[in-house]
């Protein structure tokens, strides 16, 4: 006799663009059930949309979870770094798993294509940045094949329209967080992240270029490893494409990837928001399918 | 007599012309001669500014700190200036250390439609008591009313002036007049102009800007800079004087400084090559010329085609990775025999 | 402890109340709610009320309503632990209910920070328009509400014509381009005033409108992009004090204690349906202001004019005519500019001295 598959109950904290896009992705997921969509302001378009779809909504922010602790098992925090820091001790106490899409940098850094399994032991996952999600699956491989790589650099171009006021105010944070994560996942001690906003219309999809300074790069090995990594990412980010395979160019290795969003909530060009959301969903789905997680919440 | 404040980025924009390989001796030598000539502000750094040393836009020979120290030691009456683009430079890693080294003037730049990326950096420099200006790059790409909105943002962040940068050297004098006048009429802060010479109009554009009310102008010794080069400073100073403007710069000593630059910095005086002319026509960032020519050779395609395509895609500064992408596409088309 | 810096506030409160305590007698026993209450205005009004409670047994209660974000920037935690002060964490845009014991309401939620207006015009507009609508709708259902006050802005007048010495409440000569995003704050505030009139008409709300000009005092952040703040900050950092332009622009500044007093007096006794300018009618050229500030330091700090365009600087005026407030309510300016500057500098020095 088989039990019906019960989906993991997830709450989305933060009703902005990211939260709303996540909501639409959870609705497509076989493993996740969004039981609560939470913001601070009933006027937000996200809340209006969620409400229109019959999803339970709240404007009480973290209090919505405090007042109904059994309402969810996992929380996506898409508020802000400052708020996420406030939320964490409360959610930790309540035994919730937190997938953190803010730059709060509290939990274990998670790149699903690289370390999803290891992350299941952690109660708070830090989804780093969009540039990190796009590049680290590849820089990680470079670090494995060439542990002596001297330097890695990633340059992300995103459409101006996909960068709202919060992104623009926090570019420094984006850069520093991404650099730290690249170093951590590749073992390479010198890393640089650059972010460029491109105002061209029609809007460009997110594009990330990875440069690496390597003595005698093994191009064949790199190509195979990169193709593998790309395939892994594509499993949870269907719009992730390799547009320039590892190429030796003027003393450096160059790789380029492009991310086209699914267009769930924001237009498809906002691949930068899509990739971090897809990664967050992948992380949550892994918890949903993990027996260890089920045990934790029995 | 009307005053014009000259800012001299020979040791910053000029770094593009030597692929970011300026040495300590070169920095010291030019800084000393600019100081002697009474150049008010000497701007120093990687061509794309603080923290820009990268594979994307070129690794510099010297670290930011080393360049600034070498310049600082040789500037007594002239002010030491830096340039930075948020997204390349951060406050913690780059700006704060630079200010600690005794930088006087900070210019924070963004693409001409993205001024709100400069809020934190302008605010930080201002709070540290520095002279701060905002810079709008590729200013040919936006209409006057958009430029005004972006300038007002920078004004609200604390910039005491905004400089329109014609990064592609694509503007014509009447366009410059129109844009500068619109800003001068509606802003409370100073307006400046930074021209490039791709269409041979750098000096003319600078004069047009001054006559429309700009009070800050940029120029480099011998026009030393990327591609077709910048406004030649010694020429600008002389022509401004003829128009009745006072720059406070001694002409003879400026000519001497240009001689120093010619002897020690410049491999060749900038020439408007066909690639530079094309990039000016295409409205593409001047500093693209060098990597475009290199990649064009590697892929065996016409650099002019790459440039026009970059212009068509509205590539902005920092997107040198697109050059490889486009060259790759053009090479494939060529090998398929499609005469497109 | 805050003692040394706070002494300045206490002295200011006592000074502004001297001989005028009963003008605010209507506050006794009332419950005042301030939206945007943790900002500069709300903080000062709370200080004044705290003083009235402590020294004159007013028994007034204050509720400060603000969003989580604003709350975290509250600069007077010592007020937060008082029994007569309560915090309500609520986004003004979606106020559904206000506490039923509120008898007085000041709607001050908005951000006058021009950096925000430039970087996030939509948010600026929404906070003001949606916020005013929600706050007034909730106010209209309060069973015991006696008086309400909308805090508008001098910017609703548009640019003051140079030939006009001061703008009275009927001034209509200013220009505003409603099609420019740069007018977001001013236009939203104008809609706010229209909302006030509509609520007064449809819901008979007892509401008065004020148009604040410029203020200076403790608790005001010196990183705000206004001339006097910049001058003070430059001075405290050791100078030079930098003026953008030739310094011919004319402004006026009211000290915070006068501001708090005027706000409460107008709330209590201002004729409903009227608008009142609040600010100092005494104008000063920015050049003179900078020099005055520079002269407040033991070693006078030099002043530099930046961006001089051969003397053809851009000058503007923004001075209120406060005849209406003076005549109808007997209000007056008790703190002159010189004192205002000195007190503010002193407070800032004590604040930062303590933080080292």
PDB file of N, CA, C and O in Angstrom, chain B residues 116-174:
ATOM      1  N   UNK B 116      21.821  55.737 -10.753  1.00  0.00           N
ATOM      2  CA  UNK B 116      21.530  55.319  -9.385  1.00  0.00           C
ATOM      3  C   UNK B 116      22.460  54.245  -8.854  1.00  0.00           C
ATOM      4  O   UNK B 116      22.432  53.935  -7.672  1.00  0.00           O
ATOM      5  N   UNK B 117      23.332  53.705  -9.716  1.00  0.00           N
ATOM      6  CA  UNK B 117      24.331  52.776  -9.186  1.00  0.00           C
ATOM      7  C   UNK B 117      25.439  53.518  -8.445  1.00  0.00           C
ATOM      8  O   UNK B 117      26.267  52.891  -7.775  1.00  0.00           O
ATOM      9  N   UNK B 118      25.452  54.846  -8.575  1.00  0.00           N
ATOM     10  CA  UNK B 118      26.558  55.604  -7.975  1.00  0.00           C
ATOM     11  C   UNK B 118      26.229  56.179  -6.607  1.00  0.00           C
ATOM     12  O   UNK B 118      27.072  56.819  -5.977  1.00  0.00           O
ATOM     13  N   UNK B 119      25.014  55.942  -6.132  1.00  0.00           N
ATOM     14  CA  UNK B 119      24.579  56.602  -4.902  1.00  0.00           C
ATOM     15  C   UNK B 119      25.521  56.358  -3.727  1.00  0.00           C
ATOM     16  O   UNK B 119      25.974  57.293  -3.069  1.00  0.00           O
ATOM     17  N   UNK B 120      25.798  55.098  -3.445  1.00  0.00           N
ATOM     18  CA  UNK B 120      26.607  54.781  -2.265  1.00  0.00           C
ATOM     19  C   UNK B 120      28.012  55.362  -2.366  1.00  0.00           C
ATOM     20  O   UNK B 120      28.559  55.873  -1.399  1.00  0.00           O
ATOM     21  N   UNK B 121      28.579  55.260  -3.539  1.00  0.00           N
ATOM     22  CA  UNK B 121      29.975  55.657  -3.697  1.00  0.00           C
ATOM     23  C   UNK B 121      30.144  57.159  -3.633  1.00  0.00           C
ATOM     24  O   UNK B 121      31.073  57.671  -2.998  1.00  0.00           O
ATOM     25  N   UNK B 122      29.231  57.871  -4.280  1.00  0.00           N
ATOM     26  CA  UNK B 122      29.292  59.332  -4.186  1.00  0.00           C
ATOM     27  C   UNK B 122      29.084  59.751  -2.738  1.00  0.00           C
ATOM     28  O   UNK B 122      29.808  60.587  -2.196  1.00  0.00           O
ATOM     29  N   UNK B 123      28.102  59.125  -2.093  1.00  0.00           N
ATOM     30  CA  UNK B 123      27.811  59.457  -0.698  1.00  0.00           C
ATOM     31  C   UNK B 123      29.010  59.200   0.203  1.00  0.00           C
ATOM     32  O   UNK B 123      29.358  60.019   1.055  1.00  0.00           O
ATOM     33  N   UNK B 124      29.675  58.078  -0.005  1.00  0.00           N
ATOM     34  CA  UNK B 124      30.819  57.723   0.830  1.00  0.00           C
ATOM     35  C   UNK B 124      31.943  58.734   0.679  1.00  0.00           C
ATOM     36  O   UNK B 124      32.499  59.235   1.664  1.00  0.00           O
ATOM     37  N   UNK B 125      32.285  59.037  -0.569  1.00  0.00           N
ATOM     38  CA  UNK B 125      33.380  59.976  -0.800  1.00  0.00           C
ATOM     39  C   UNK B 125      33.037  61.343  -0.228  1.00  0.00           C
ATOM     40  O   UNK B 125      33.877  62.018   0.373  1.00  0.00           O
ATOM     41  N   UNK B 126      31.777  61.724  -0.366  1.00  0.00           N
ATOM     42  CA  UNK B 126      31.357  63.021   0.151  1.00  0.00           C
ATOM     43  C   UNK B 126      31.459  63.057   1.663  1.00  0.00           C
ATOM     44  O   UNK B 126      31.911  64.015   2.249  1.00  0.00           O
ATOM     45  N   UNK B 127      31.019  61.952   2.273  1.00  0.00           N
ATOM     46  CA  UNK B 127      31.082  61.899   3.731  1.00  0.00           C
ATOM     47  C   UNK B 127      32.509  61.950   4.230  1.00  0.00           C
ATOM     48  O   UNK B 127      32.770  62.370   5.352  1.00  0.00           O
ATOM     49  N   UNK B 128      33.452  61.473   3.396  1.00  0.00           N
ATOM     50  CA  UNK B 128      34.850  61.551   3.785  1.00  0.00           C
ATOM     51  C   UNK B 128      35.417  62.937   3.521  1.00  0.00           C
ATOM     52  O   UNK B 128      36.621  63.144   3.651  1.00  0.00           O
ATOM     53  N   UNK B 129      34.574  63.846   3.105  1.00  0.00           N
ATOM     54  CA  UNK B 129      35.015  65.220   2.880  1.00  0.00           C
ATOM     55  C   UNK B 129      35.698  65.470   1.554  1.00  0.00           C
ATOM     56  O   UNK B 129      36.341  66.497   1.366  1.00  0.00           O
ATOM     57  N   UNK B 130      35.577  64.539   0.609  1.00  0.00           N
ATOM     58  CA  UNK B 130      36.277  64.715  -0.664  1.00  0.00           C
ATOM     59  C   UNK B 130      35.444  65.500  -1.676  1.00  0.00           C
ATOM     60  O   UNK B 130      34.235  65.598  -1.561  1.00  0.00           O
ATOM     61  N   UNK B 131      36.139  66.014  -2.673  1.00  0.00           N
ATOM     62  CA  UNK B 131      35.498  66.698  -3.790  1.00  0.00           C
ATOM     63  C   UNK B 131      34.980  65.586  -4.701  1.00  0.00           C
ATOM     64  O   UNK B 131      35.765  64.788  -5.202  1.00  0.00           O
ATOM     65  N   UNK B 132      33.668  65.515  -4.905  1.00  0.00           N
ATOM     66  CA  UNK B 132      33.108  64.388  -5.652  1.00  0.00           C
ATOM     67  C   UNK B 132      32.344  64.846  -6.875  1.00  0.00           C
ATOM     68  O   UNK B 132      31.545  65.786  -6.793  1.00  0.00           O
ATOM     69  N   UNK B 133      32.580  64.183  -7.977  1.00  0.00           N
ATOM     70  CA  UNK B 133      31.837  64.474  -9.200  1.00  0.00           C
ATOM     71  C   UNK B 133      31.203  63.198  -9.723  1.00  0.00           C
ATOM     72  O   UNK B 133      31.723  62.098  -9.511  1.00  0.00           O
ATOM     73  N   UNK B 134      30.105  63.353 -10.409  1.00  0.00           N
ATOM     74  CA  UNK B 134      29.496  62.222 -11.084  1.00  0.00           C
ATOM     75  C   UNK B 134      29.875  62.279 -12.557  1.00  0.00           C
ATOM     76  O   UNK B 134      30.107  63.351 -13.105  1.00  0.00           O
ATOM     77  N   UNK B 135      29.957  61.112 -13.172  1.00  0.00           N
ATOM     78  CA  UNK B 135      30.297  61.065 -14.590  1.00  0.00           C
ATOM     79  C   UNK B 135      29.284  60.188 -15.305  1.00  0.00           C
ATOM     80  O   UNK B 135      28.962  59.094 -14.832  1.00  0.00           O
ATOM     81  N   UNK B 136      28.788  60.667 -16.412  1.00  0.00           N
ATOM     82  CA  UNK B 136      27.878  59.862 -17.217  1.00  0.00           C
ATOM     83  C   UNK B 136      28.601  59.450 -18.491  1.00  0.00           C
ATOM     84  O   UNK B 136      28.935  60.285 -19.331  1.00  0.00           O
ATOM     85  N   UNK B 137      28.859  58.159 -18.624  1.00  0.00           N
ATOM     86  CA  UNK B 137      29.639  57.653 -19.747  1.00  0.00           C
ATOM     87  C   UNK B 137      28.746  57.383 -20.954  1.00  0.00           C
ATOM     88  O   UNK B 137      27.548  57.150 -20.816  1.00  0.00           O
ATOM     89  N   UNK B 138      29.366  57.370 -22.127  1.00  0.00           N
ATOM     90  CA  UNK B 138      28.647  57.095 -23.377  1.00  0.00           C
ATOM     91  C   UNK B 138      27.466  58.062 -23.514  1.00  0.00           C
ATOM     92  O   UNK B 138      26.372  57.677 -23.934  1.00  0.00           O
ATOM     93  N   UNK B 139      27.718  59.318 -23.173  1.00  0.00           N
ATOM     94  CA  UNK B 139      26.605  60.269 -23.092  1.00  0.00           C
ATOM     95  C   UNK B 139      25.924  60.519 -24.429  1.00  0.00           C
ATOM     96  O   UNK B 139      24.868  61.121 -24.484  1.00  0.00           O
ATOM     97  N   UNK B 140      26.521  60.045 -25.510  1.00  0.00           N
ATOM     98  CA  UNK B 140      25.846  60.225 -26.807  1.00  0.00           C
ATOM     99  C   UNK B 140      24.625  59.317 -26.897  1.00  0.00           C
ATOM    100  O   UNK B 140      23.775  59.509 -27.760  1.00  0.00           O
ATOM    101  N   UNK B 141      24.543  58.335 -25.987  1.00  0.00           N
ATOM    102  CA  UNK B 141      23.477  57.348 -26.103  1.00  0.00           C
ATOM    103  C   UNK B 141      22.164  57.774 -25.452  1.00  0.00           C
ATOM    104  O   UNK B 141      21.195  57.032 -25.497  1.00  0.00           O
ATOM    105  N   UNK B 142      22.139  58.939 -24.819  1.00  0.00           N
ATOM    106  CA  UNK B 142      20.882  59.359 -24.182  1.00  0.00           C
ATOM    107  C   UNK B 142      20.493  60.768 -24.586  1.00  0.00           C
ATOM    108  O   UNK B 142      21.350  61.619 -24.819  1.00  0.00           O
ATOM    109  N   UNK B 143      19.201  60.998 -24.652  1.00  0.00           N
ATOM    110  CA  UNK B 143      18.685  62.339 -24.967  1.00  0.00           C
ATOM    111  C   UNK B 143      18.915  63.287 -23.812  1.00  0.00           C
ATOM    112  O   UNK B 143      19.115  62.857 -22.678  1.00  0.00           O
ATOM    113  N   UNK B 144      18.782  64.575 -24.097  1.00  0.00           N
ATOM    114  CA  UNK B 144      19.038  65.600 -23.086  1.00  0.00           C
ATOM    115  C   UNK B 144      18.156  65.432 -21.848  1.00  0.00           C
ATOM    116  O   UNK B 144      18.620  65.609 -20.721  1.00  0.00           O
ATOM    117  N   UNK B 145      16.888  65.075 -22.027  1.00  0.00           N
ATOM    118  CA  UNK B 145      16.005  65.017 -20.848  1.00  0.00           C
ATOM    119  C   UNK B 145      16.364  63.837 -19.943  1.00  0.00           C
ATOM    120  O   UNK B 145      16.297  63.946 -18.725  1.00  0.00           O
ATOM    121  N   UNK B 146      16.765  62.735 -20.512  1.00  0.00           N
ATOM    122  CA  UNK B 146      17.212  61.596 -19.712  1.00  0.00           C
ATOM    123  C   UNK B 146      18.500  61.959 -18.974  1.00  0.00           C
ATOM    124  O   UNK B 146      18.665  61.662 -17.789  1.00  0.00           O
ATOM    125  N   UNK B 147      19.412  62.605 -19.695  1.00  0.00           N
ATOM    126  CA  UNK B 147      20.667  63.005 -19.063  1.00  0.00           C
ATOM    127  C   UNK B 147      20.384  63.909 -17.869  1.00  0.00           C
ATOM    128  O   UNK B 147      21.029  63.787 -16.825  1.00  0.00           O
ATOM    129  N   UNK B 148      19.426  64.792 -18.025  1.00  0.00           N
ATOM    130  CA  UNK B 148      19.100  65.696 -16.924  1.00  0.00           C
ATOM    131  C   UNK B 148      18.608  64.913 -15.711  1.00  0.00           C
ATOM    132  O   UNK B 148      19.032  65.168 -14.586  1.00  0.00           O
ATOM    133  N   UNK B 149      17.742  63.952 -15.926  1.00  0.00           N
ATOM    134  CA  UNK B 149      17.244  63.148 -14.807  1.00  0.00           C
ATOM    135  C   UNK B 149      18.381  62.426 -14.111  1.00  0.00           C
ATOM    136  O   UNK B 149      18.452  62.381 -12.889  1.00  0.00           O
ATOM    137  N   UNK B 150      19.267  61.874 -14.892  1.00  0.00           N
ATOM    138  CA  UNK B 150      20.375  61.126 -14.306  1.00  0.00           C
ATOM    139  C   UNK B 150      21.312  62.068 -13.554  1.00  0.00           C
ATOM    140  O   UNK B 150      21.833  61.733 -12.484  1.00  0.00           O
ATOM    141  N   UNK B 151      21.534  63.255 -14.108  1.00  0.00           N
ATOM    142  CA  UNK B 151      22.381  64.235 -13.414  1.00  0.00           C
ATOM    143  C   UNK B 151      21.739  64.664 -12.108  1.00  0.00           C
ATOM    144  O   UNK B 151      22.418  64.842 -11.095  1.00  0.00           O
ATOM    145  N   UNK B 152      20.434  64.827 -12.117  1.00  0.00           N
ATOM    146  CA  UNK B 152      19.758  65.242 -10.879  1.00  0.00           C
ATOM    147  C   UNK B 152      19.911  64.159  -9.805  1.00  0.00           C
ATOM    148  O   UNK B 152      20.010  64.464  -8.622  1.00  0.00           O
ATOM    149  N   UNK B 153      19.921  62.898 -10.217  1.00  0.00           N
ATOM    150  CA  UNK B 153      20.153  61.839  -9.242  1.00  0.00           C
ATOM    151  C   UNK B 153      21.517  62.036  -8.603  1.00  0.00           C
ATOM    152  O   UNK B 153      21.650  62.027  -7.382  1.00  0.00           O
ATOM    153  N   UNK B 154      22.511  62.217  -9.442  1.00  0.00           N
ATOM    154  CA  UNK B 154      23.869  62.375  -8.908  1.00  0.00           C
ATOM    155  C   UNK B 154      23.958  63.617  -8.019  1.00  0.00           C
ATOM    156  O   UNK B 154      24.636  63.601  -6.989  1.00  0.00           O
ATOM    157  N   UNK B 155      23.270  64.652  -8.415  1.00  0.00           N
ATOM    158  CA  UNK B 155      23.239  65.867  -7.604  1.00  0.00           C
ATOM    159  C   UNK B 155      22.650  65.560  -6.238  1.00  0.00           C
ATOM    160  O   UNK B 155      23.173  65.990  -5.207  1.00  0.00           O
ATOM    161  N   UNK B 156      21.580  64.768  -6.212  1.00  0.00           N
ATOM    162  CA  UNK B 156      20.952  64.467  -4.929  1.00  0.00           C
ATOM    163  C   UNK B 156      21.849  63.591  -4.064  1.00  0.00           C
ATOM    164  O   UNK B 156      21.765  63.614  -2.837  1.00  0.00           O
ATOM    165  N   UNK B 157      22.744  62.821  -4.700  1.00  0.00           N
ATOM    166  CA  UNK B 157      23.629  61.955  -3.905  1.00  0.00           C
ATOM    167  C   UNK B 157      24.781  62.744  -3.294  1.00  0.00           C
ATOM    168  O   UNK B 157      25.511  62.228  -2.452  1.00  0.00           O
ATOM    169  N   UNK B 158      24.967  63.973  -3.759  1.00  0.00           N
ATOM    170  CA  UNK B 158      26.043  64.788  -3.207  1.00  0.00           C
ATOM    171  C   UNK B 158      27.144  65.147  -4.179  1.00  0.00           C
ATOM    172  O   UNK B 158      28.147  65.741  -3.784  1.00  0.00           O
ATOM    173  N   UNK B 159      26.977  64.819  -5.457  1.00  0.00           N
ATOM    174  CA  UNK B 159      28.008  65.207  -6.423  1.00  0.00           C
ATOM    175  C   UNK B 159      28.009  66.728  -6.557  1.00  0.00           C
ATOM    176  O   UNK B 159      26.952  67.343  -6.579  1.00  0.00           O
ATOM    177  N   UNK B 160      29.194  67.330  -6.647  1.00  0.00           N
ATOM    178  CA  UNK B 160      29.202  68.780  -6.803  1.00  0.00           C
ATOM    179  C   UNK B 160      29.310  69.199  -8.254  1.00  0.00           C
ATOM    180  O   UNK B 160      29.366  70.391  -8.557  1.00  0.00           O
ATOM    181  N   UNK B 161      29.343  68.219  -9.124  1.00  0.00           N
ATOM    182  CA  UNK B 161      29.336  68.518 -10.542  1.00  0.00           C
ATOM    183  C   UNK B 161      29.116  67.211 -11.277  1.00  0.00           C
ATOM    184  O   UNK B 161      29.287  66.130 -10.706  1.00  0.00           O
ATOM    185  N   UNK B 162      28.679  67.315 -12.514  1.00  0.00           N
ATOM    186  CA  UNK B 162      28.560  66.111 -13.330  1.00  0.00           C
ATOM    187  C   UNK B 162      29.278  66.359 -14.639  1.00  0.00           C
ATOM    188  O   UNK B 162      29.182  67.440 -15.220  1.00  0.00           O
ATOM    189  N   UNK B 163      29.961  65.316 -15.090  1.00  0.00           N
ATOM    190  CA  UNK B 163      30.704  65.418 -16.346  1.00  0.00           C
ATOM    191  C   UNK B 163      30.086  64.472 -17.359  1.00  0.00           C
ATOM    192  O   UNK B 163      29.867  63.284 -17.072  1.00  0.00           O
ATOM    193  N   UNK B 164      29.771  65.028 -18.510  1.00  0.00           N
ATOM    194  CA  UNK B 164      29.298  64.185 -19.595  1.00  0.00           C
ATOM    195  C   UNK B 164      30.523  63.637 -20.313  1.00  0.00           C
ATOM    196  O   UNK B 164      31.404  64.394 -20.715  1.00  0.00           O
ATOM    197  N   UNK B 165      30.558  62.333 -20.452  1.00  0.00           N
ATOM    198  CA  UNK B 165      31.710  61.726 -21.092  1.00  0.00           C
ATOM    199  C   UNK B 165      31.296  61.224 -22.471  1.00  0.00           C
ATOM    200  O   UNK B 165      30.335  60.441 -22.580  1.00  0.00           O
ATOM    201  N   UNK B 166      31.981  61.671 -23.484  1.00  0.00           N
ATOM    202  CA  UNK B 166      31.687  61.184 -24.835  1.00  0.00           C
ATOM    203  C   UNK B 166      32.640  60.029 -25.112  1.00  0.00           C
ATOM    204  O   UNK B 166      33.554  60.139 -25.919  1.00  0.00           O
ATOM    205  N   UNK B 167      32.397  58.920 -24.421  1.00  0.00           N
ATOM    206  CA  UNK B 167      33.328  57.799 -24.448  1.00  0.00           C
ATOM    207  C   UNK B 167      33.619  57.300 -25.852  1.00  0.00           C
ATOM    208  O   UNK B 167      34.696  56.781 -26.118  1.00  0.00           O
ATOM    209  N   UNK B 168      32.666  57.438 -26.743  1.00  0.00           N
ATOM    210  CA  UNK B 168      32.849  56.907 -28.098  1.00  0.00           C
ATOM    211  C   UNK B 168      33.333  57.974 -29.077  1.00  0.00           C
ATOM    212  O   UNK B 168      33.586  57.672 -30.225  1.00  0.00           O
ATOM    213  N   UNK B 169      33.453  59.198 -28.596  1.00  0.00           N
ATOM    214  CA  UNK B 169      33.854  60.267 -29.510  1.00  0.00           C
ATOM    215  C   UNK B 169      32.864  60.408 -30.639  1.00  0.00           C
ATOM    216  O   UNK B 169      33.218  60.704 -31.780  1.00  0.00           O
ATOM    217  N   UNK B 170      31.598  60.195 -30.311  1.00  0.00           N
ATOM    218  CA  UNK B 170      30.575  60.116 -31.349  1.00  0.00           C
ATOM    219  C   UNK B 170      29.783  61.396 -31.533  1.00  0.00           C
ATOM    220  O   UNK B 170      28.945  61.475 -32.429  1.00  0.00           O
ATOM    221  N   UNK B 171      30.021  62.386 -30.669  1.00  0.00           N
ATOM    222  CA  UNK B 171      29.145  63.562 -30.684  1.00  0.00           C
ATOM    223  C   UNK B 171      29.598  64.651 -31.638  1.00  0.00           C
ATOM    224  O   UNK B 171      30.768  64.770 -31.961  1.00  0.00           O
ATOM    225  N   UNK B 172      28.628  65.446 -32.048  1.00  0.00           N
ATOM    226  CA  UNK B 172      28.890  66.612 -32.888  1.00  0.00           C
ATOM    227  C   UNK B 172      28.685  67.864 -32.044  1.00  0.00           C
ATOM    228  O   UNK B 172      27.889  67.850 -31.102  1.00  0.00           O
ATOM    229  N   UNK B 173      29.365  68.956 -32.402  1.00  0.00           N
ATOM    230  CA  UNK B 173      29.293  70.160 -31.562  1.00  0.00           C
ATOM    231  C   UNK B 173      27.872  70.624 -31.230  1.00  0.00           C
ATOM    232  O   UNK B 173      27.603  71.004 -30.090  1.00  0.00           O
ATOM    233  N   UNK B 174      26.958  70.583 -32.176  1.00  0.00           N
ATOM    234  CA  UNK B 174      25.632  71.113 -31.844  1.00  0.00           C
ATOM    235  C   UNK B 174      24.923  70.223 -30.823  1.00  0.00           C
ATOM    236  O   UNK B 174      24.160  70.693 -29.981  1.00  0.00           O
TER     237      UNK B 174
END
